[in-house]
XYZ file of C-alpha atoms in Angstrom:
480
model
C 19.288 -3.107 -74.313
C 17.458 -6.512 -73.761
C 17.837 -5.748 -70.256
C 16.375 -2.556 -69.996
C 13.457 -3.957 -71.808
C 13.469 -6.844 -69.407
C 13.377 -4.350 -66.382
C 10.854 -1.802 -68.224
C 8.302 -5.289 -68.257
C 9.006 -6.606 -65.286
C 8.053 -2.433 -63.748
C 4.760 -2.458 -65.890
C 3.845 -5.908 -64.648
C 4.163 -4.596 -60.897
C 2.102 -1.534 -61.636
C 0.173 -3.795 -63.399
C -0.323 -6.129 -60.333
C -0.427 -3.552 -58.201
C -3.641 -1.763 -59.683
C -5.279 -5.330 -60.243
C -4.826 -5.814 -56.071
C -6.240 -2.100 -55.512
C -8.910 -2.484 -57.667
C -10.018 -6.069 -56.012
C -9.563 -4.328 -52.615
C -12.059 -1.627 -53.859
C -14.322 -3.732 -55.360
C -14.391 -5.611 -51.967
C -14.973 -2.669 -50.173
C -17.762 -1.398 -51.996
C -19.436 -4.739 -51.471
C -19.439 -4.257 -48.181
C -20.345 -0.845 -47.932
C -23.540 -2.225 -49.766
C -24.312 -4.082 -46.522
C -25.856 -1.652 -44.175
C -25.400 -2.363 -40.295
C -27.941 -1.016 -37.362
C -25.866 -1.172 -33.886
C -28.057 -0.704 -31.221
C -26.625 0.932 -28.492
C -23.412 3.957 -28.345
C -21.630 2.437 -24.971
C -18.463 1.519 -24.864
C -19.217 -1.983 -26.590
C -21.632 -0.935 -29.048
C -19.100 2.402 -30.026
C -15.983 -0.220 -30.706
C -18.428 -2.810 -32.722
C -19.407 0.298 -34.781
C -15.515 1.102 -35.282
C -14.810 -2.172 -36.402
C -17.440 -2.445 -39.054
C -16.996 0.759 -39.941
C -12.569 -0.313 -40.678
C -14.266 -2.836 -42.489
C -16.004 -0.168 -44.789
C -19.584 -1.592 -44.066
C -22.089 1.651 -44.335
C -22.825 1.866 -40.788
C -25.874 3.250 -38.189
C -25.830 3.631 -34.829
C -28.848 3.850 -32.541
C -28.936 5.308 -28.590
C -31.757 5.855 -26.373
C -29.989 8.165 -24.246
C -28.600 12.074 -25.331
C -25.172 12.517 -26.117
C -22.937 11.556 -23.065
C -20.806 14.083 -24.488
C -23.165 16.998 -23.695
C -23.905 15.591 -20.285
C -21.809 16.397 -17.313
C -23.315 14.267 -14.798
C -21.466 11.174 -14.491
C -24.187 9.208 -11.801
C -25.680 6.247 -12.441
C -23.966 3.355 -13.732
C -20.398 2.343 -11.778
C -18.203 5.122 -13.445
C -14.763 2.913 -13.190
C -13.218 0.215 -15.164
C -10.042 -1.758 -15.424
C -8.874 -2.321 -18.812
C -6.956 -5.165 -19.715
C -5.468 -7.209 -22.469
C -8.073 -8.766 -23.773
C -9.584 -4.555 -23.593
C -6.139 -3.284 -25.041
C -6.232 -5.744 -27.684
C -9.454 -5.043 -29.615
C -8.591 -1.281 -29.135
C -5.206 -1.736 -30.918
C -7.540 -2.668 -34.094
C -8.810 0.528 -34.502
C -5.368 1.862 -33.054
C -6.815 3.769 -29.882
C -4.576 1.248 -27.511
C -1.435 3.358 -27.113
C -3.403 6.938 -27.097
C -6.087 5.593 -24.449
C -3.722 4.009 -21.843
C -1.747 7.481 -22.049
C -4.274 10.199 -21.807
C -7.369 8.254 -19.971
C -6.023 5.392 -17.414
C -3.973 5.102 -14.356
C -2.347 2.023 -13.873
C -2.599 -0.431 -10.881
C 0.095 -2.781 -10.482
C -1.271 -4.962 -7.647
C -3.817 -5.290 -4.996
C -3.359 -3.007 -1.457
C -4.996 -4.617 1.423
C -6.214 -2.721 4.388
C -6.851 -4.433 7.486
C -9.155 -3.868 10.517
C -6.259 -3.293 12.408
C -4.968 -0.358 10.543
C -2.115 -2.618 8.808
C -1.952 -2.698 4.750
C 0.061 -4.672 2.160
C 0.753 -5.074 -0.990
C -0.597 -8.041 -3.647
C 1.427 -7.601 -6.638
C -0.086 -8.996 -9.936
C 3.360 -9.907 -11.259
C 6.126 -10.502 -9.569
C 8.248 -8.683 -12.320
C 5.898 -5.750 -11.735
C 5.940 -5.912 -15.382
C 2.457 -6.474 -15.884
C -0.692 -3.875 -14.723
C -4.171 -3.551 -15.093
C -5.464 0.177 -15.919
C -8.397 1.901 -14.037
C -10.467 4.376 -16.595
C -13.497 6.706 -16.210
C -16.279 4.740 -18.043
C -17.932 8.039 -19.004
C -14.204 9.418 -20.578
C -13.029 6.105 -22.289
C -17.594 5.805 -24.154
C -16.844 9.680 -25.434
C -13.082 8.813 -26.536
C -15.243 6.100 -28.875
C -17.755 8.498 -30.016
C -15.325 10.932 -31.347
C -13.325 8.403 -33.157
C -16.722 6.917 -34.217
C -18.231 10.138 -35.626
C -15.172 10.591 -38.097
C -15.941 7.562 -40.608
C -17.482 9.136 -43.263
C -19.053 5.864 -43.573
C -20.937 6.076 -39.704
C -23.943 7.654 -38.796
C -24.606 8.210 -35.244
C -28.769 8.863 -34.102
C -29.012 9.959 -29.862
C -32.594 9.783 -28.523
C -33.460 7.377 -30.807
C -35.246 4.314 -28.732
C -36.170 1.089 -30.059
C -39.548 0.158 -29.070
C -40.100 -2.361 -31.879
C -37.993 -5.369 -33.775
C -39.857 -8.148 -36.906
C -37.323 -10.776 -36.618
C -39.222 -11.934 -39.991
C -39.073 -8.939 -42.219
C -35.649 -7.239 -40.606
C -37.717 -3.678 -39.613
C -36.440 -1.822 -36.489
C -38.669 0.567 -35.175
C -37.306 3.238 -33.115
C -39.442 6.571 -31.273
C -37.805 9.823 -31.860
C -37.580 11.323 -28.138
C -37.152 14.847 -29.294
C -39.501 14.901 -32.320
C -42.053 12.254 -30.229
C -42.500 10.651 -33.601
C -41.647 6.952 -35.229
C -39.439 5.625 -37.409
C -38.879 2.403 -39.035
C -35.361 0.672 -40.720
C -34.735 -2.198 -42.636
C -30.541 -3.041 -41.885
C -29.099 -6.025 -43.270
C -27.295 -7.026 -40.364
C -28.842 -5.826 -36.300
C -25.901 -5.762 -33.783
C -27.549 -5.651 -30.133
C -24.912 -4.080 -27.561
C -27.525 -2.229 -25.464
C -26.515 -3.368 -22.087
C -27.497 -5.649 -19.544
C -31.276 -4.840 -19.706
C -31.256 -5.001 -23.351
C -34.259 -4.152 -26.269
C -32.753 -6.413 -28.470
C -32.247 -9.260 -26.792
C -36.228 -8.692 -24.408
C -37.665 -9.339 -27.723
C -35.474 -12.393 -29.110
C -36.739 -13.913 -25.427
C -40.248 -14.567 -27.089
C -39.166 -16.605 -29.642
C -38.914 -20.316 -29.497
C -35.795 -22.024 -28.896
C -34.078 -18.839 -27.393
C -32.861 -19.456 -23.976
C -32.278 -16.991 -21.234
C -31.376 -16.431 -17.367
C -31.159 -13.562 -15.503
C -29.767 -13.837 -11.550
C -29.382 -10.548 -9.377
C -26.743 -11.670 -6.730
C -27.779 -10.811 -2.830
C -25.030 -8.192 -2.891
C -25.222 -4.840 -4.340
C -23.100 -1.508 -4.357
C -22.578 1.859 -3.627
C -19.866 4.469 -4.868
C -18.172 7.321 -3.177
C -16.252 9.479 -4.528
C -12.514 10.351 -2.822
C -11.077 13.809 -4.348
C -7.828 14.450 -4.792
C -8.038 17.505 -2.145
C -9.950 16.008 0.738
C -6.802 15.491 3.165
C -3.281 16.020 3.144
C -2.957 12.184 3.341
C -3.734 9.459 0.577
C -4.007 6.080 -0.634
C -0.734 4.372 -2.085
C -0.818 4.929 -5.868
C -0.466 2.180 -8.749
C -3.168 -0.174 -6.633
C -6.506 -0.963 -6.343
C -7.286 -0.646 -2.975
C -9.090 -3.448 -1.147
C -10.791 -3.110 2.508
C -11.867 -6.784 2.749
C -14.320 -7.787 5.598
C -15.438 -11.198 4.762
C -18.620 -10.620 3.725
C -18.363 -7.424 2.592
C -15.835 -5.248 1.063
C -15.106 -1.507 0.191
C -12.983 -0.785 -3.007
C -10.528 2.159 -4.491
C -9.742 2.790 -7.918
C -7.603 5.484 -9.047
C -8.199 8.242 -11.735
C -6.253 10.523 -13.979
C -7.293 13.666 -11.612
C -5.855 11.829 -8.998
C -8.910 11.375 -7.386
C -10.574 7.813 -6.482
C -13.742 6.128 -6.867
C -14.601 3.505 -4.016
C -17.230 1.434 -4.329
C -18.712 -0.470 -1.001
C -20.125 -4.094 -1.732
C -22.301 -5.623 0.881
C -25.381 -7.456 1.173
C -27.952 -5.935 -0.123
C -30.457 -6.352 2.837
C -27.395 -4.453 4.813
C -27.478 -1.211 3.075
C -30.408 -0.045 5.264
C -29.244 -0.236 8.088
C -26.502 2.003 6.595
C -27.529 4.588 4.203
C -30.766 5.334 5.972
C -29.382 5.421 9.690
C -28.795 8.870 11.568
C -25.188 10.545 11.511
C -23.366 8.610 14.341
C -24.467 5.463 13.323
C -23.069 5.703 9.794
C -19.709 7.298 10.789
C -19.724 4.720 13.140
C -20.110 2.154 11.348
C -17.047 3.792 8.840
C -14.566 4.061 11.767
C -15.124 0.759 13.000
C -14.392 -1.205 9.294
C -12.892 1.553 7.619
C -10.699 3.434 9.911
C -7.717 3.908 7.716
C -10.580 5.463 4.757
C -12.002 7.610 7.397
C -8.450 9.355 7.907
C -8.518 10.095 3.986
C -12.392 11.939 3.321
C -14.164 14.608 5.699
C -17.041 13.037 7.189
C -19.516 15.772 5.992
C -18.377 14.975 2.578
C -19.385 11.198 3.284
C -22.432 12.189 4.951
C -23.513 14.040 2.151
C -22.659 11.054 -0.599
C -24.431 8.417 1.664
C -27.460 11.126 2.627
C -27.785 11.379 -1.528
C -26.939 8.088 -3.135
C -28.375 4.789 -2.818
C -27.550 0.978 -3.152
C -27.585 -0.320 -7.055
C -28.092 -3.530 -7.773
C -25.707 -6.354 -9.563
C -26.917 -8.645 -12.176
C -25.377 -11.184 -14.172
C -27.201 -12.847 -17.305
C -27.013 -15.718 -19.897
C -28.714 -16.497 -22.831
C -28.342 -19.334 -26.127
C -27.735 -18.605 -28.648
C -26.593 -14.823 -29.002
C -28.325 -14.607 -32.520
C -31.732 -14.845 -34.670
C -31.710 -16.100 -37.728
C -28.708 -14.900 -39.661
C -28.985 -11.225 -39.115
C -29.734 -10.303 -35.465
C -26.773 -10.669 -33.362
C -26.298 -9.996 -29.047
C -22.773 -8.650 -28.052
C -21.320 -7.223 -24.755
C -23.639 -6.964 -21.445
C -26.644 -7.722 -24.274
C -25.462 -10.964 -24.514
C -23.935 -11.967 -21.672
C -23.777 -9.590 -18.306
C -21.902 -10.447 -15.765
C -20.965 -9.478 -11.973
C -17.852 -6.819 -11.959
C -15.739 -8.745 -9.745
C -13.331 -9.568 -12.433
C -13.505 -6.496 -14.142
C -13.555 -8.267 -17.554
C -17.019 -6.989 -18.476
C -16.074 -4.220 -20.983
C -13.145 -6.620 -21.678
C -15.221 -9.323 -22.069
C -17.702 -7.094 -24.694
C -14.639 -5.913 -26.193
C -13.267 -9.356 -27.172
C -16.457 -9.698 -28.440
C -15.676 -7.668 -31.340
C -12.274 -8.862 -32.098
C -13.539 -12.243 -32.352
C -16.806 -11.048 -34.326
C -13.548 -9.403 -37.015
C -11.675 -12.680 -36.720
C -14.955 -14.371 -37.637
C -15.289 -12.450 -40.394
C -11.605 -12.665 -41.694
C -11.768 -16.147 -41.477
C -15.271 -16.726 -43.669
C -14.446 -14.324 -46.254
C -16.809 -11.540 -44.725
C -19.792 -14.156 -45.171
C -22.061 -12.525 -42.360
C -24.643 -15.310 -42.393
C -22.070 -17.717 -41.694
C -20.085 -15.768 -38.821
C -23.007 -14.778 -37.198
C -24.096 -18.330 -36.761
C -20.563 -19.332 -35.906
C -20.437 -16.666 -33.470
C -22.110 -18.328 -30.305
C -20.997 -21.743 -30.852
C -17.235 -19.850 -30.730
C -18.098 -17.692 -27.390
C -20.830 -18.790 -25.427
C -18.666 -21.353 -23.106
C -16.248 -18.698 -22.581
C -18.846 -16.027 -21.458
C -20.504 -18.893 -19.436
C -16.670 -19.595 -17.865
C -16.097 -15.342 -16.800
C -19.377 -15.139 -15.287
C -18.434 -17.934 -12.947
C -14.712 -16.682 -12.685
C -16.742 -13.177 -11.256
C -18.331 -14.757 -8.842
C -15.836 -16.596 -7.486
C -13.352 -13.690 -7.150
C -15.709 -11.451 -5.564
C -15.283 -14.482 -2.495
C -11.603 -14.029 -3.427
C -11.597 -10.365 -3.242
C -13.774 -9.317 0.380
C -12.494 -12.676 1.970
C -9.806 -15.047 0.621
C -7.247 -12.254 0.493
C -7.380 -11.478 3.970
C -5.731 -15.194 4.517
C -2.466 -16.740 5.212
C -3.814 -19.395 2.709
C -4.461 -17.626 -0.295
C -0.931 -15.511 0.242
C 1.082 -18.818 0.259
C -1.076 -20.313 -2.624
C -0.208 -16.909 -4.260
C 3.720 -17.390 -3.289
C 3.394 -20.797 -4.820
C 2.003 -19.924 -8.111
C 4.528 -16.880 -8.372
C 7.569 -19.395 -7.705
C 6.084 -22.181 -10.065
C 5.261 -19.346 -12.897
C 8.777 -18.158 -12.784
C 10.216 -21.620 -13.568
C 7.599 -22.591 -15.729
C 6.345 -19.213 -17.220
C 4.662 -21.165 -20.276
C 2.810 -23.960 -18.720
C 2.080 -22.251 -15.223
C -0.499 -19.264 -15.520
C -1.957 -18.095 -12.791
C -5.875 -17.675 -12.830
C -5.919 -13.669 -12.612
C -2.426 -13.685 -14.472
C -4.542 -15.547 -17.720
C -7.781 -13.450 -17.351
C -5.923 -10.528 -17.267
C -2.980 -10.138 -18.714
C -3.741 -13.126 -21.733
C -6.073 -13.808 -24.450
C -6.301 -17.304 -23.671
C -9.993 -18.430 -24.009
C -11.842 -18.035 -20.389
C -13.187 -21.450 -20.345
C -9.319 -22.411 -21.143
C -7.911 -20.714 -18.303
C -10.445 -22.096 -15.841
C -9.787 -25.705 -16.925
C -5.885 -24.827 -16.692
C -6.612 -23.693 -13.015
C -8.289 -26.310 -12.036
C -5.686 -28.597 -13.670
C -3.088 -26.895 -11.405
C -5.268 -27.127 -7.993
C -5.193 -31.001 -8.529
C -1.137 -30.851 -9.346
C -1.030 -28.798 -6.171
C -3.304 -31.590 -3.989
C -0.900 -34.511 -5.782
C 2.090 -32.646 -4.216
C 0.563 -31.877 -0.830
C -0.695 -35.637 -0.933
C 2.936 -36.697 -1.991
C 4.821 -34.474 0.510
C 2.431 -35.313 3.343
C 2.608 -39.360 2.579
C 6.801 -38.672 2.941
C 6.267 -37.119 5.736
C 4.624 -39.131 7.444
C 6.920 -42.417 5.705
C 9.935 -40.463 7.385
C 8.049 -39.416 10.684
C 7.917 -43.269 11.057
C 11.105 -44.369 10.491
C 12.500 -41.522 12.753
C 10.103 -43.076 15.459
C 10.941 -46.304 15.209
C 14.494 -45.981 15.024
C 13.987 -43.381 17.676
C 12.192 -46.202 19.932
C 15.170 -49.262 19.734
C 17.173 -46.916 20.686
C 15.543 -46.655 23.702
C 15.155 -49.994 24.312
């Protein structure tokens, strides 16, 4: 009997517990929801950031000078193709879009295919296990996967054709203008996410404010996308790569989609495309067979003509500003904060991590938004700083370096050392991509293994030479 009791307490004392935890989690949640959010910008950045506040159960609006991409079936403009990685894969595993994403929207590229002039191509794996892959996505299909998940949190509202035009740092107002009603209106959020791209609103007003600093540098090289469908020719490229057509100082690109088409983009100096896109027919077929032969055998040339006839060269930017916030309320994430060259293809990943360190911030100081967005660019700033010069430094990689015997025994090297030592020997693109390790971290741990690899050389060459001597020498009495 006693021990029936004793079981019938210790069950009411769970239950007990159990509604005391709900009702704190409640109570927590409706304090948040009291804190209203105003995300500026509905790309891909801005759409996850809203996610994430909105798991949080923060009452949530979203603001987007552009229509519904959703309702739009042009996908020109902006480059169209990205490679998701880990860092990518990781914040989308928050809102649990990781698994459902790489299915339905990517194709995956396992390694780098390298075409050269002479016709010859070969294969750059990423990991020597092939274990490890990088996934191409439409930029356009991965920003309206967002929005759809977005736009079913009852807590989330979502306002297209809504452009800010105004921002009082002082009093916390937001104006926006009302494209289709061509009338104003003005918000007072708590908290003012900026994720609206490189040439961001947001962040063009924090520049006239004291103490903000800010950069902008467009590179000399631009690009220029064509478009490969899957029905051109009977031949085509190798899948599970990203195709690479290096020529030193310029290079043409392939990534693959779901439809099995590609998109290629051309990089090249920017004071080159001229002489390209605005030439007659021969010259720019010409110039196509003679650099590109091996592309030329997969598109009909009046299907090029047409793309080079139509399109033009876009322009590549990469930015940097300190801090990424105002006050304790106004906060830069993404391009907004810290834009960088696509080289890498960590931008979006780079924007992404953005937001799972913005929820880590916020884990770790109790939701204290005053706090984490202060704490926010002391955490990231020499990590964004460290990608932008990783980008730069592989696009030299990528339309030059690969094309030598150098870089594929340095590559050899690292593969042999990471096998032995898979812990302590990362390979740059192998901790960009495939890690979470800080970026500033895996550029000091490169550069840490460059001067291991010198040491060795140094060491190997000095025994050489030790042993070259002897040889001689002994080599010379017997002669004598």
């Amino acid at each position: 009997m006693r021990l029936n009791r004793l079981d019938d307490t210790n069950h009411v004392a769970i239950i007990i517990l159990h509604s005391f935890l709900y009702r704190f989690e409640a109570d927590k949640m409706f304090t948040h929801s009291r804190i209203k959010i105003a995300i500026i910008g509905a790309g891909p950045v801005g759409s996850l950031c809203a996610c994430f506040m909105a798991e949080n159960g923060y009452d949530v609006t979203v603001y987007e000078s552009r229509t519904d991409i959703r309702l739009d079936k042009s996908t020109s403009g902006r480059s169209i193709n990205l490679a998701l990685s880990e860092r990518g894969i990781n914040a989308l595993r928050f809102i649990g879009l990781d698994n459902i994403v790489i299915e339905e929207l990517t194709e995956p590229m396992y390694g780098r295919m390298i075409h050269s002039t002479d016709g010859n191509k070969y294969s750059i794996m990423y990991d020597i296990n092939k274990s490890k892959c990088l996934f191409s996505i439409s930029r356009k299909e991965l920003n309206e996967f967002l929005l759809t998940k977005l736009e079913k949190y009852p807590n989330v509202k979502l306002n297209f054709s809504h452009k800010l035009v105004d921002v009082d740092f002082n009093a916390n107002l937001l104006t926006f203008q009302k494209l289709l009603e061509n009338q104003q209106e003005t918000v007072k959020p708590d908290i003012i996410i900026g994720c609206d791209g490189a040439h961001s609103i947001v962040r063009k007003h924090m520049i006239r404010l004291p103490m903000f600093n800010y950069s902008q540098t467009y590179i000399d090289h631009g690009y220029f996308e064509i478009s490969l469908p899957s029905t051109e020719t009977k031949n085509t490229l190798t899948p599970g790569h990203l195709h690479i057509w290096p020529r030193s100082t310029f290079m043409l690109i392939a990534l693959p989609n779901k439809d099995k088409s590609w998109t290629c983009t051309l990089f090249m100096p920017m004071d080159k495309f001229p002489s390209i896109l605005e030439s007659e027919r021969e010259e720019i077929l010409r110039f196509f067979n003679e650099y590109f032969k091996d592309f030329m055998d997969l598109i009909h040339p009046e299907h090029l003509l047409k793309q080079v006839k139509n399109g033009k060269a876009r322009t590549l930017i990469s930015i940097k500003c300190n801090p990424y916030h105002v006050n304790d309320n106004f906060l830069l994430l993404g391009d907004a904060a810290h834009a960088i060259v696509p080289f890498y293809g960590q931008g979006m990943n780079a924007g992404f991590e953005d937001c799972t360190i913005l929820n880590q911030l916020l884990e770790e100081y109790d939701h204290d938004f005053k706090t984490v967005i202060k704490n926010f660019s002391s955490r990231r700033i020499e990590d964004a700083e460290a990608i932008s010069d990783l980008a730069f430094y592989n696009y030299i990689e990528m339309r030059d370096l690969v094309a030598r015997k150098s870089f594929l025994w340095r590559k050899k090297i690292d593969n042999i050392l990471n096998k032995w030592f898979p812990r302590t020997w990362i390979p740059l693109h192998s901790s960009v991509s495939f890690t979470t390790i800080g970026y500033k971290q895996c550029k000091l741990d490169n550069r840490w293994q460059d001067q291991v690899l010198f040491r060795m050389f140094i060491l190997f060459a000095t025994f050489f030479s030790i042993s070259l001597y002897f040889f001689a020498s002994i080599m010379l009495k017997k002669l004598q």
